[in-house]
Coordinates of C-alpha atoms and ligand atoms in Angstrom, one line a residue:
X1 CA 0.0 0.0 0.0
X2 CA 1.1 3.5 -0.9
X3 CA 0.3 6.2 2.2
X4 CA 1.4 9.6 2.3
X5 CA 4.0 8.9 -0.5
X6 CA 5.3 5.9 1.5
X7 CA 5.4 1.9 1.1
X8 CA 3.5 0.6 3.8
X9 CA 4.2 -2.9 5.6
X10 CA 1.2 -5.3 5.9
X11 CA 0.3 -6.6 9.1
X12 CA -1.9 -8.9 7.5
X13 CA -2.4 -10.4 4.2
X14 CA -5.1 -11.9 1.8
X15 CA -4.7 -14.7 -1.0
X16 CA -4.8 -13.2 -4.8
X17 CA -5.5 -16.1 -7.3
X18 CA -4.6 -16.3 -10.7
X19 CA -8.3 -17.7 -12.7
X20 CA -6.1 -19.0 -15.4
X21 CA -4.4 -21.7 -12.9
X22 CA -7.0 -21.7 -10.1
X23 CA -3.7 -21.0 -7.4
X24 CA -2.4 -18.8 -5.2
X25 CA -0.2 -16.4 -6.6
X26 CA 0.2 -13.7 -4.4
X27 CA -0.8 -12.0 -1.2
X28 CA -1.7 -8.5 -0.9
X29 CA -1.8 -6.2 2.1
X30 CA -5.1 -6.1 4.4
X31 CA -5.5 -2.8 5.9
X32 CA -5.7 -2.4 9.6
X33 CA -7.7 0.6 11.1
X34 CA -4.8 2.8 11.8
X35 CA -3.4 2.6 8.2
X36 CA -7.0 3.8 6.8
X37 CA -6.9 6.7 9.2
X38 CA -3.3 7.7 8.2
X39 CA -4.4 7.3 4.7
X40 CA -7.3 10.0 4.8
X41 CA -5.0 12.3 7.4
X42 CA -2.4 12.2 4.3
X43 CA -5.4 13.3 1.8
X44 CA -6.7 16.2 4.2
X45 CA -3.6 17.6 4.5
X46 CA -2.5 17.1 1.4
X47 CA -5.3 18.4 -0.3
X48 CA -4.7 22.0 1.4
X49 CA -1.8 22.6 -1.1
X50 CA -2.7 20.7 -3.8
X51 CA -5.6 22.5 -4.4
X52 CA -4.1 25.6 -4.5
X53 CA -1.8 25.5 -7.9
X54 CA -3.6 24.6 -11.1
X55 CA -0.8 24.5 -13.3
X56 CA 1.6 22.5 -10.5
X57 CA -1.3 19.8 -10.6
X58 CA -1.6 19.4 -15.1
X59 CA 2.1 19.3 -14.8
X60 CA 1.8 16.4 -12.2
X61 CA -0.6 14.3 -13.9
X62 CA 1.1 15.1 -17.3
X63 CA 4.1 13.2 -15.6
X64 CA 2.2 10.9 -13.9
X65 CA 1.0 10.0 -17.1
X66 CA 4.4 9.2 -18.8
X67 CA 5.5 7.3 -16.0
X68 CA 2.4 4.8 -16.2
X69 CA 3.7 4.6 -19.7
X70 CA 7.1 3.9 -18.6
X71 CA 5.5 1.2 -15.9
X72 CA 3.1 -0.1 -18.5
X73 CA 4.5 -3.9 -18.8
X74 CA 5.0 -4.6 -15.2
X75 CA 1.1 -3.3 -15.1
X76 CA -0.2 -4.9 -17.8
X77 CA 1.5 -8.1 -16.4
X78 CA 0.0 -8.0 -13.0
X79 CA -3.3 -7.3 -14.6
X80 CA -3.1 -10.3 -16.4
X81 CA -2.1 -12.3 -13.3
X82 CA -5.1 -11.1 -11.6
X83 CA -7.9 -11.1 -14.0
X84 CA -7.2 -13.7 -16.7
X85 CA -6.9 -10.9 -19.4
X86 CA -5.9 -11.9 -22.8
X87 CA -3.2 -9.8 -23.5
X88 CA -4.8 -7.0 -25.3
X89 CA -7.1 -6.4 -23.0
X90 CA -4.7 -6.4 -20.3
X91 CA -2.3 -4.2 -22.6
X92 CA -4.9 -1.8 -23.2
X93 CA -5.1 -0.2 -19.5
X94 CA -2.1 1.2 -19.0
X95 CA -2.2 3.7 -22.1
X96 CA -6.0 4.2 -21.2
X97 CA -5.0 5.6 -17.7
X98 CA -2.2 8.1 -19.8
X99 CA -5.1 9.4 -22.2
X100 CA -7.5 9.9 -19.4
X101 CA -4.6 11.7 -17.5
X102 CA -3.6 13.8 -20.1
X103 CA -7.2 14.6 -21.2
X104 CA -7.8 16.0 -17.8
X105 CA -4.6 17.7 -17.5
X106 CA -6.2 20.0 -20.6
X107 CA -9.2 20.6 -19.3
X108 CA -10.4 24.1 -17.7
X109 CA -12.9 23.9 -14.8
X110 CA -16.1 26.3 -16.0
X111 CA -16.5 29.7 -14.5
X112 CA -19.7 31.0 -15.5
X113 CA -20.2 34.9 -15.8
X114 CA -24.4 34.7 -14.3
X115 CA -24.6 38.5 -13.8
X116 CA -22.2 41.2 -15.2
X117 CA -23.8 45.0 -15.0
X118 CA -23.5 48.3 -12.7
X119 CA -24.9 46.0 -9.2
X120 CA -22.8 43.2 -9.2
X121 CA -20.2 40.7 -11.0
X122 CA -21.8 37.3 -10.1
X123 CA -19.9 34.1 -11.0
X124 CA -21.0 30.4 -10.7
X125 CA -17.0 28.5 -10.0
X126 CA -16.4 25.2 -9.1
X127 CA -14.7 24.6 -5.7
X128 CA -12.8 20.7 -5.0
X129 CA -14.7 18.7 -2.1
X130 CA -11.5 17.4 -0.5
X131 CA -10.8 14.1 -0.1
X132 CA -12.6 11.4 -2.5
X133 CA -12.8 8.1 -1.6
X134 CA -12.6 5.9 -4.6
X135 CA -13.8 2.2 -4.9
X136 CA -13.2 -0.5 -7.9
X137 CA -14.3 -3.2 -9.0
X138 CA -12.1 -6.5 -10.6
X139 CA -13.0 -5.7 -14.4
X140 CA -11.1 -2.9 -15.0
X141 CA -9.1 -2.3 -12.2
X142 CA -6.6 0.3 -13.0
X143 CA -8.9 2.1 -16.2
X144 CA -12.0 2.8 -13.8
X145 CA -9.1 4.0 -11.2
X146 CA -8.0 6.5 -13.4
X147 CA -11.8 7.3 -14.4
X148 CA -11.6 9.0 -10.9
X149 CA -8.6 9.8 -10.4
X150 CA -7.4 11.6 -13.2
X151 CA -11.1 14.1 -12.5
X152 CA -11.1 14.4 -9.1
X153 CA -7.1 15.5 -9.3
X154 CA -7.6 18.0 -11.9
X155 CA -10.3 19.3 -9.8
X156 CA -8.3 19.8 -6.7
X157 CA -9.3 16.8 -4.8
X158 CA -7.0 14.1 -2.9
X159 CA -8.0 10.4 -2.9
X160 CA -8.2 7.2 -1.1
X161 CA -8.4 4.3 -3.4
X162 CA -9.2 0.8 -2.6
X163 CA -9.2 -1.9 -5.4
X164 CA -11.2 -5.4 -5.6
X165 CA -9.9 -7.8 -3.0
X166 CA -10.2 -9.9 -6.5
X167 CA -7.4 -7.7 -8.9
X168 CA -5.5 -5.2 -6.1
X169 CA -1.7 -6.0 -7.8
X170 CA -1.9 -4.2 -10.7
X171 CA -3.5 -0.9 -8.8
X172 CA -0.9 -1.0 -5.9
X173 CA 1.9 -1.0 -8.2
X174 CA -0.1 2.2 -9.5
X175 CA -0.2 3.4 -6.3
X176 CA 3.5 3.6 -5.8
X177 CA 4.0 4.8 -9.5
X178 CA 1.5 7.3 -8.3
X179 CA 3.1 7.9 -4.8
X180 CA 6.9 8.4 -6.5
X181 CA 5.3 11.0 -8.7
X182 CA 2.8 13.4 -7.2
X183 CA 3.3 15.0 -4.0
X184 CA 3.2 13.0 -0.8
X185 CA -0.6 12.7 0.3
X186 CA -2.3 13.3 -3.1
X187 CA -3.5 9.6 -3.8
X188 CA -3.3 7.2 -1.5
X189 CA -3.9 3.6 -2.0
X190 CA -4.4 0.7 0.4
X191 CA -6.3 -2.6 -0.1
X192 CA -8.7 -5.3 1.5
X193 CA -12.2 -6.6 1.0
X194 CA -15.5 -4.7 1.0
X195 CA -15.5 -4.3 5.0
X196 CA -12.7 -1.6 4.4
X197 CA -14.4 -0.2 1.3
X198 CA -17.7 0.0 3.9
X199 CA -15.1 1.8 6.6
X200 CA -14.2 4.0 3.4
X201 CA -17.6 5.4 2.9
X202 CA -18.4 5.7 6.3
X203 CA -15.1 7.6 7.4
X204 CA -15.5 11.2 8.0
X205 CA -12.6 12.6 6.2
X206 CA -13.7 11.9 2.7
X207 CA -16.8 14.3 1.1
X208 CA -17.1 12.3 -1.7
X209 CA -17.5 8.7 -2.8
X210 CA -17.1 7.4 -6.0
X211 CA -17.5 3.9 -6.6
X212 CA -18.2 1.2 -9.4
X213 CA -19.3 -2.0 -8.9
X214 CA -22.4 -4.3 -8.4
X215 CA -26.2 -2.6 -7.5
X216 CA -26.5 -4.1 -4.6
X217 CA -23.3 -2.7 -2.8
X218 CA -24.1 0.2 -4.4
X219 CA -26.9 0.4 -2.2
X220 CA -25.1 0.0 0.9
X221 CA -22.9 2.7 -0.3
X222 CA -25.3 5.4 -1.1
X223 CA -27.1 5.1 2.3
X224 CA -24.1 5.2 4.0
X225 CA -22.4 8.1 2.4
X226 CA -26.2 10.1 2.9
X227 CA -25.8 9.8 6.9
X228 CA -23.4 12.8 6.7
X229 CA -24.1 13.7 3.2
X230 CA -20.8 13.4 1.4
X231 CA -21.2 13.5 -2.5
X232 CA -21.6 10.7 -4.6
X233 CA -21.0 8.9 -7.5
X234 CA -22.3 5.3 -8.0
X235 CA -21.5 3.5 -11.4
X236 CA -23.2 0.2 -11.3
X237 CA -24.4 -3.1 -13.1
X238 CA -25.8 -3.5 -16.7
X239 CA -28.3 -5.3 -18.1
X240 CA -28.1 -4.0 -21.7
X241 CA -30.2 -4.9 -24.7
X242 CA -29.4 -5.2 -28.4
X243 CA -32.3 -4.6 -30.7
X244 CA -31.6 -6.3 -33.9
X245 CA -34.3 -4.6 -36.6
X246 CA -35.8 -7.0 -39.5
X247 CA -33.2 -5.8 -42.2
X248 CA -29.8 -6.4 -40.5
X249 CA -27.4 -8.5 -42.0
X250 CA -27.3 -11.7 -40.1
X251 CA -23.6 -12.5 -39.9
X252 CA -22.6 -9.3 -39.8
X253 CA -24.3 -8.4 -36.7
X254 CA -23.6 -11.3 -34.8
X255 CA -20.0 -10.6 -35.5
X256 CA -20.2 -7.0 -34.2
X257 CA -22.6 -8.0 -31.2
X258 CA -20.6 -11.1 -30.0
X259 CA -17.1 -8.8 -30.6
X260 CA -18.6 -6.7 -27.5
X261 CA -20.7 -9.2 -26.1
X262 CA -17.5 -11.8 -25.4
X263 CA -14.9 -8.7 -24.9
X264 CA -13.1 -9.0 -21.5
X265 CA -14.7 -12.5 -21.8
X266 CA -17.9 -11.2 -21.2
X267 CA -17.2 -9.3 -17.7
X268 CA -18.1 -5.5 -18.6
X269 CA -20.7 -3.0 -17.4
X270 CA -21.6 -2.0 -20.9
X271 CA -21.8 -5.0 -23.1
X272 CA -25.1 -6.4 -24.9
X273 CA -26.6 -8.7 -22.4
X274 CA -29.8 -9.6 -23.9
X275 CA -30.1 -10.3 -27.3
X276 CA -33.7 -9.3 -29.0
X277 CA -33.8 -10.6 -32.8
X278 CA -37.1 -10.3 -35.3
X279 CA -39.1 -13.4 -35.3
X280 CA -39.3 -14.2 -38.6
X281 CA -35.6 -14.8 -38.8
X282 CA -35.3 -16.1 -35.3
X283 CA -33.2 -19.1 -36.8
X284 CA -31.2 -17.3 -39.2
X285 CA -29.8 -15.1 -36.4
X286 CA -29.2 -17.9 -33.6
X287 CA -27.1 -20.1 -36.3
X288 CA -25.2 -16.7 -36.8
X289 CA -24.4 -16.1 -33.2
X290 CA -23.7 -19.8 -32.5
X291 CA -20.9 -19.6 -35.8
X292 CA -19.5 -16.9 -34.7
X293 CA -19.4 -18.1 -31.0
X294 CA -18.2 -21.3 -31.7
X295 CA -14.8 -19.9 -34.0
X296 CA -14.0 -17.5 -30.4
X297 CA -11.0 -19.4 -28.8
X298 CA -10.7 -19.3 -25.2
X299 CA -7.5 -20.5 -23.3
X300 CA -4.0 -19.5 -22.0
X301 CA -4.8 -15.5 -21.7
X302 CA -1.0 -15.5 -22.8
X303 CA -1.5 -16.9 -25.7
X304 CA -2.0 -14.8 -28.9
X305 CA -5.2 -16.7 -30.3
X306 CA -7.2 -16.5 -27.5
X307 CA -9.6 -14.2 -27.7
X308 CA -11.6 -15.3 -24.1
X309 CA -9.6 -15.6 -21.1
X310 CA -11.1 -17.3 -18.0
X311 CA -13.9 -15.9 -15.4
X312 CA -11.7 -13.4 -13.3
X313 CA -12.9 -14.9 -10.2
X314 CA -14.3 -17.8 -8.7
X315 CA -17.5 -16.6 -7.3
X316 CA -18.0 -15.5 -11.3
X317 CA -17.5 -18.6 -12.7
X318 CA -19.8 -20.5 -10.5
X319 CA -22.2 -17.9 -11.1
X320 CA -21.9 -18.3 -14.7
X321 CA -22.4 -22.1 -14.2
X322 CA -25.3 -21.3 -12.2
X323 CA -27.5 -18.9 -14.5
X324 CA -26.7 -21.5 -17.8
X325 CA -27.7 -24.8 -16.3
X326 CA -30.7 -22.8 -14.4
X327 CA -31.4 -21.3 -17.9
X328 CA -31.2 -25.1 -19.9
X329 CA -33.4 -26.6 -16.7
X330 CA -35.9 -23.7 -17.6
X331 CA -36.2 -24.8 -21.5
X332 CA -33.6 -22.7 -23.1
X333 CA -31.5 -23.9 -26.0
X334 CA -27.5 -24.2 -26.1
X335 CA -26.9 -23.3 -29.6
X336 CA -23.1 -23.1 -28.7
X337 CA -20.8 -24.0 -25.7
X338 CA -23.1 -24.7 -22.7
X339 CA -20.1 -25.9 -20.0
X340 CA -17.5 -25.4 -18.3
X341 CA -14.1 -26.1 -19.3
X342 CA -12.5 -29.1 -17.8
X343 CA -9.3 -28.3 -16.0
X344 CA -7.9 -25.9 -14.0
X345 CA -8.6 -22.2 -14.0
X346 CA -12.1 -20.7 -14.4
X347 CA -12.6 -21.3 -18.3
X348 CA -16.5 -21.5 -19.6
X349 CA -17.3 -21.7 -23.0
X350 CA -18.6 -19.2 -25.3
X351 CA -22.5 -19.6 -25.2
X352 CA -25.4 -19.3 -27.0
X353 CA -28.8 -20.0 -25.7
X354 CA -31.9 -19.7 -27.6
X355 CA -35.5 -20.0 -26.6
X356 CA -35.0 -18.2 -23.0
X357 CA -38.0 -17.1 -21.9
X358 CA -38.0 -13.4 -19.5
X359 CA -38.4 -14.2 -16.0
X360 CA -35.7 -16.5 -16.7
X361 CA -32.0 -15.4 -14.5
X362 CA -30.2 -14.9 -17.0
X363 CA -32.1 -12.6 -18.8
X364 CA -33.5 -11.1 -16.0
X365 CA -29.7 -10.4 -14.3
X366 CA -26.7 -9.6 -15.3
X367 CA -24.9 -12.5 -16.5
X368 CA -21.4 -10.4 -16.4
X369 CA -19.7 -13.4 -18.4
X370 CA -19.6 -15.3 -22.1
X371 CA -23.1 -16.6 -22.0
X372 CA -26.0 -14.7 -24.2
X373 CA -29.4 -15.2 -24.3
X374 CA -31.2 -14.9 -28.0
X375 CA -34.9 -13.7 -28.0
X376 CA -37.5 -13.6 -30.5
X377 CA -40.1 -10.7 -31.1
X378 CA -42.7 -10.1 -33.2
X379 CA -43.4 -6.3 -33.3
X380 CA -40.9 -3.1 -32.6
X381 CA -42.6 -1.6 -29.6
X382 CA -42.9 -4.7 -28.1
X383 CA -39.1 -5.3 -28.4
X384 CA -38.8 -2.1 -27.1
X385 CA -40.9 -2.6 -24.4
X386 CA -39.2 -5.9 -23.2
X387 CA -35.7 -4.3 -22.9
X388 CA -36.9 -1.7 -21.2
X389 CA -38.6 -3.7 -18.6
X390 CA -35.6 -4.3 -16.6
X391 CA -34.1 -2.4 -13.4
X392 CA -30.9 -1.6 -15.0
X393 CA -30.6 1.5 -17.6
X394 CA -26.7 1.5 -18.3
X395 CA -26.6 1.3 -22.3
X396 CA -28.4 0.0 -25.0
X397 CA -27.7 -0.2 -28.7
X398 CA -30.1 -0.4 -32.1
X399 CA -28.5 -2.4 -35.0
X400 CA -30.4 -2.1 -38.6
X401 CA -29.3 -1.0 -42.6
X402 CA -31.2 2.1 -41.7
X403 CA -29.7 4.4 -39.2
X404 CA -32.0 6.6 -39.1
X405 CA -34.9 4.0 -38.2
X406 CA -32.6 2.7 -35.7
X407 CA -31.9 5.9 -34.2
X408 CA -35.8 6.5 -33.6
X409 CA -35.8 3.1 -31.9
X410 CA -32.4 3.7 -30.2
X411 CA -34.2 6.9 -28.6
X412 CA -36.7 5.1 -26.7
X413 CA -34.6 2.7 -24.5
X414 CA -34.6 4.1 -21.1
X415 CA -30.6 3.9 -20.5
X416 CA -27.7 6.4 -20.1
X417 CA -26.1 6.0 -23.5
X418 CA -28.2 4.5 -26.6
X419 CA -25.8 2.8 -29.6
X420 CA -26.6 2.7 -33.7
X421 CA -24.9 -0.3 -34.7
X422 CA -22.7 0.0 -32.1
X423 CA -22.0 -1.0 -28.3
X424 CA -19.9 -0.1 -25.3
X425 CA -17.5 2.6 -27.2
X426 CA -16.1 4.4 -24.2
X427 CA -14.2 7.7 -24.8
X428 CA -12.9 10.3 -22.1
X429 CA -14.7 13.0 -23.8
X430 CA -18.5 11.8 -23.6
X431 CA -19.9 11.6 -20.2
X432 CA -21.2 8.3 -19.0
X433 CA -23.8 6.9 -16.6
X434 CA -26.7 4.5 -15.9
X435 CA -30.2 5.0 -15.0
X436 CA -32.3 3.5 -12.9
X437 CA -30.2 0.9 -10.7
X438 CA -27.4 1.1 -13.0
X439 CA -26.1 4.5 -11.2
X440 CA -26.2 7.8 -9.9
X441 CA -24.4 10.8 -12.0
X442 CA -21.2 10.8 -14.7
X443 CA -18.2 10.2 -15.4
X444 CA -16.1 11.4 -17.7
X445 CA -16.0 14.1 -20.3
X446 CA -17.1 17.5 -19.0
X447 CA -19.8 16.4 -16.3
X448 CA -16.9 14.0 -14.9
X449 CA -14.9 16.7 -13.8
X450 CA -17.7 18.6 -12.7
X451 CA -19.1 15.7 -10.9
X452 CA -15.5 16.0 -8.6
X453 CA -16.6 20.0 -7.6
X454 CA -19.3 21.7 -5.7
X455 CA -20.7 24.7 -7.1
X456 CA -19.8 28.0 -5.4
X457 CA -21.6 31.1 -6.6
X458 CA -19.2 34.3 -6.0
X459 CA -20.9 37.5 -6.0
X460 CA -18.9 40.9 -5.9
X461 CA -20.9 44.0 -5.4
X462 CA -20.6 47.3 -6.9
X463 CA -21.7 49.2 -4.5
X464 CA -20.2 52.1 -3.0
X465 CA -17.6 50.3 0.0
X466 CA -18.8 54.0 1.9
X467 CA -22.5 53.4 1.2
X468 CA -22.0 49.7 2.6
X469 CA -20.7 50.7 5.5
X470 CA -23.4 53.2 6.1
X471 CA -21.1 55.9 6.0
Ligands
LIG1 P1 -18.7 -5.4 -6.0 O1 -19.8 -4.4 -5.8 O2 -18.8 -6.7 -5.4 O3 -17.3 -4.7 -5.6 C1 -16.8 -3.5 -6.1 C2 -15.9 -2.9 -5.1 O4 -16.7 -2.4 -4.0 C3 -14.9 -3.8 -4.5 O5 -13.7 -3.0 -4.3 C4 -15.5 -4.2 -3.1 O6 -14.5 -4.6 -2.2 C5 -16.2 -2.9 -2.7 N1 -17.4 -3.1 -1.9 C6 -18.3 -4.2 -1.8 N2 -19.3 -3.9 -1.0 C7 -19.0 -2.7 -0.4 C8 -19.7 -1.9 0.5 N3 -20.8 -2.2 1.1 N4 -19.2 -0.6 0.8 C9 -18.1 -0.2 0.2 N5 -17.4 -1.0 -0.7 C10 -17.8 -2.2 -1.0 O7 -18.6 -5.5 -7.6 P2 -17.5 -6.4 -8.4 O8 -18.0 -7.8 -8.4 O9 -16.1 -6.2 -8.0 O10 -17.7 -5.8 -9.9 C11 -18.7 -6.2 -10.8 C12 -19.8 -5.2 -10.8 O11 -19.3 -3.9 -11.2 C13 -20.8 -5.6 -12.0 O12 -22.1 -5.4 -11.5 C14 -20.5 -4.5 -13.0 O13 -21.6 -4.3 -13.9 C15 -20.2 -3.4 -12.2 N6 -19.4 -2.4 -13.0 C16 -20.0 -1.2 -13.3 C17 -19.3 -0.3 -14.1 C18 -19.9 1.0 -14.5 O14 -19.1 1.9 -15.0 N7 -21.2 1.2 -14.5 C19 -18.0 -0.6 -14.6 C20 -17.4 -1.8 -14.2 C21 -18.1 -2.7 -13.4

């Protein structure tokens, strides 16, 4: 764990296991009480300086950024340890965490001029909160760091972060690349399982939260954070639908969908999850998916065909055992994979299921691994009307020839971010979010920074100083 710029020495320890083997690899630091409380003393204080210099803090993270870059191997490896990335995936983080760093390194907070005549100048600024508290999931370990941390920096913030108790090697060795870089105090980083991320929330240092993972600690979170009302950001679970209109090409779209669908081996937010294809080519478009599912190699994550790694956890890959044969028992279809793979490690096949019915688990939750149901309907609204009856409203995506049909269609799915022949394109410019369960507020882009801030309106009178002071 990095505190207040410094390596600290574990008292205790936790197993870290490597889903491709099944085995222990590792053991990462648990941390006690007193390390938590050093860790948010080192963000308060910090955070009175580091607030102060704009251009000391873009220089920072411009650094910061490079020296990820420099670091990006020995990341990328313990990413891959940890989660069972292929190597792409894995590969990809690192450079993500530079362009989010970078990107908010450019960015101006907004000052907005409300008022300017002969009363008053009145301006609506954007003040830091102090110190965030910042919680990840497994997935995406150090890209959803940065998500937060790159923001809430720019902003003037300091931060405690705490990764998964599934994937925390890869963000500790950001946290000392990240403790050698910025000044001591500035980011913080310890790790253990959810009863420090609870002891997180609760603390009363931090005035913000931001966290990503499931709904239902998401809960726990937000009612927590409201008993002394420190901001909050909650990024949650997915449930998202793919419409696939009467004139899309079959192969084509299955190719596209399953891309997404199976990328990080299924184990996104923002992936299709439910798959709702026209009726009258119900057939056509479950032999497409099962083609293209059954050509998707899965193995080694080292090795340079595999395109799906293992479940990144245990609990997962029961789960995903769990929702299949519950699904097959209920009358559904395997129209690819179906199983487990034999051996060690967490490896499931690539599956297809057709004739789920809703009400089923595994179209009704979020599967969060490389199983997809197929459904049939016959009319439009009705499509429409089954994808939107779901507590989840992450994303959503409309696939057709006609873009401009599928836009209208796209339109009326009650999610954050609507796709045209499309899914799960995340940039750092476009702000992002769920609806419903899947979130309170944004990240990224504009209203990500924002989201790190509390608005301060400064108004600066005109009137005589004399007349003020009844003189
Ligand atoms: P999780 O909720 O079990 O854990 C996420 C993090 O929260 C971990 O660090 C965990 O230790 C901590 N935690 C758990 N309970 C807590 C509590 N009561 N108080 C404070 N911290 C607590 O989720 P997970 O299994 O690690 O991740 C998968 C979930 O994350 C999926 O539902 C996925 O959709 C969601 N997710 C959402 C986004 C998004 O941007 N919307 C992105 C990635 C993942």
């Amino acid at each position: 764990m990095t505190v207040n710029g410094r390596a600290i020495a574990p008292s205790a320890t936790f197993d870290v296991v490597n889903p491709a083997t099944g085995c222990v690899e590792a053991h990462a630091p648990e941390c006690t009480a007193e390390v938590l409380d050093a860790a948010m003393e080192a963000a308060a204080a910090a955070q009175r300086h580091w607030r102060l210099d704009e251009s000391a803090r873009r220089a920072a993270m411009r650094q910061l950024a490079d020296s990820v870059m420099q670091n990006a191997d020995e990341l990328s490896s313990l990413l891959q340890l940890e989660t069972g990335k292929p190597t792409a995936v894995a590969a990809a983080e690192p450079p993500l965490c530079a362009t989010w760093l970078e990107y908010y390194a450019a960015m101006d907070l907004p000052r907005e001029t409300l008022q300017d005549n002969e009363t008053a100048l009145i301006e609506l600024v954007h003040r830091p909160l102090g110190v965030v508290t910042a919680i990840t999931p497994w997935n995406f370990p150090l890209a959803l760091a940065m998500w937060k941390i790159a923001p809430a920096l720019r902003a003037g913030n300091t931060v405690v972060l705490k990764p998964s108790p599934f994937a925390p090697l890869a963000t500790l060795a950001l946290g000392r690349i990240m403790g050698d870089v910025l000044p001591a105090g500035v980011v913080n980083t310890v790790s253990g399982g959810d009863d420090l991320g609870e002891r997180m929330v609760a603390h009363r240092v931090p005035r913000m939260v931001s966290f990503t993972g499931s709904v239902a600690a998401g809960r726990n979170v937000a009612v927590s954070a409201m008993a002394d009302l420190k901001r909050l950001t909650l990024e949650l679970g997915g449930n998202d639908a793919a419409i696939v209109l009467d004139d899309a090409d079959a192969e084509g779209v299955a190719a596209s969908i399953l891309e997404m669908a199976f990328f990080n081996t299924g184990q996104a937010c923002v992936l299709p999850k439910r798959i709702f294809v026209p009726s009258g080519r119900y057939s056509e478009f479950v032999e497409a998916f099962a083609a293209v599912s059954a050509k998707m190699t899965t193995g080694d994550p080292k090795a340079s065909s595999t395109v799906l790694g293992p479940l990144s956890t245990r609990p997962q890959y029961e789960r995903v055992i769990d929702l299949v044969a519950d699904a097959i028992t209920g009358g559904a279809q395997v129209a690819a994979g179906g199983a487990a793979i034999e051996g060690p490690g967490f490896f499931f096949q690539p599956t297809i299921l057709a004739k789920v019915a809703e009400g089923t688990r595994i179209v009704d939750e979020e599967q969060f691994g490389p199983a997809l149901p197929i459904m049939a309907y016959t009319t439009v609204a009705e499509a429409i009307d089954r994808a939107n009856r779901s507590e989840y409203g992450l994303c959503g995506s409309v696939w057709s020839a006609d873009r401009e049909r599928a836009s209208t269609v796209a339109e009326q799915l009650e999610v954050g971010t609507t796709y045209v022949n499309a899914h799960g394109t995340l940039l750092p410019t476009i702000p992002f979010g769920g609806v419903k369960s899947s979130g309170i507020g944004l990240e990224n882009g504009w209203a990500g920074l924002v989201s790190f801030t509390e608005p301060q309106v400064v108004h600066s009178s005109h009137a005589d100083v004399a007349a003020v002071m009844g003189a």
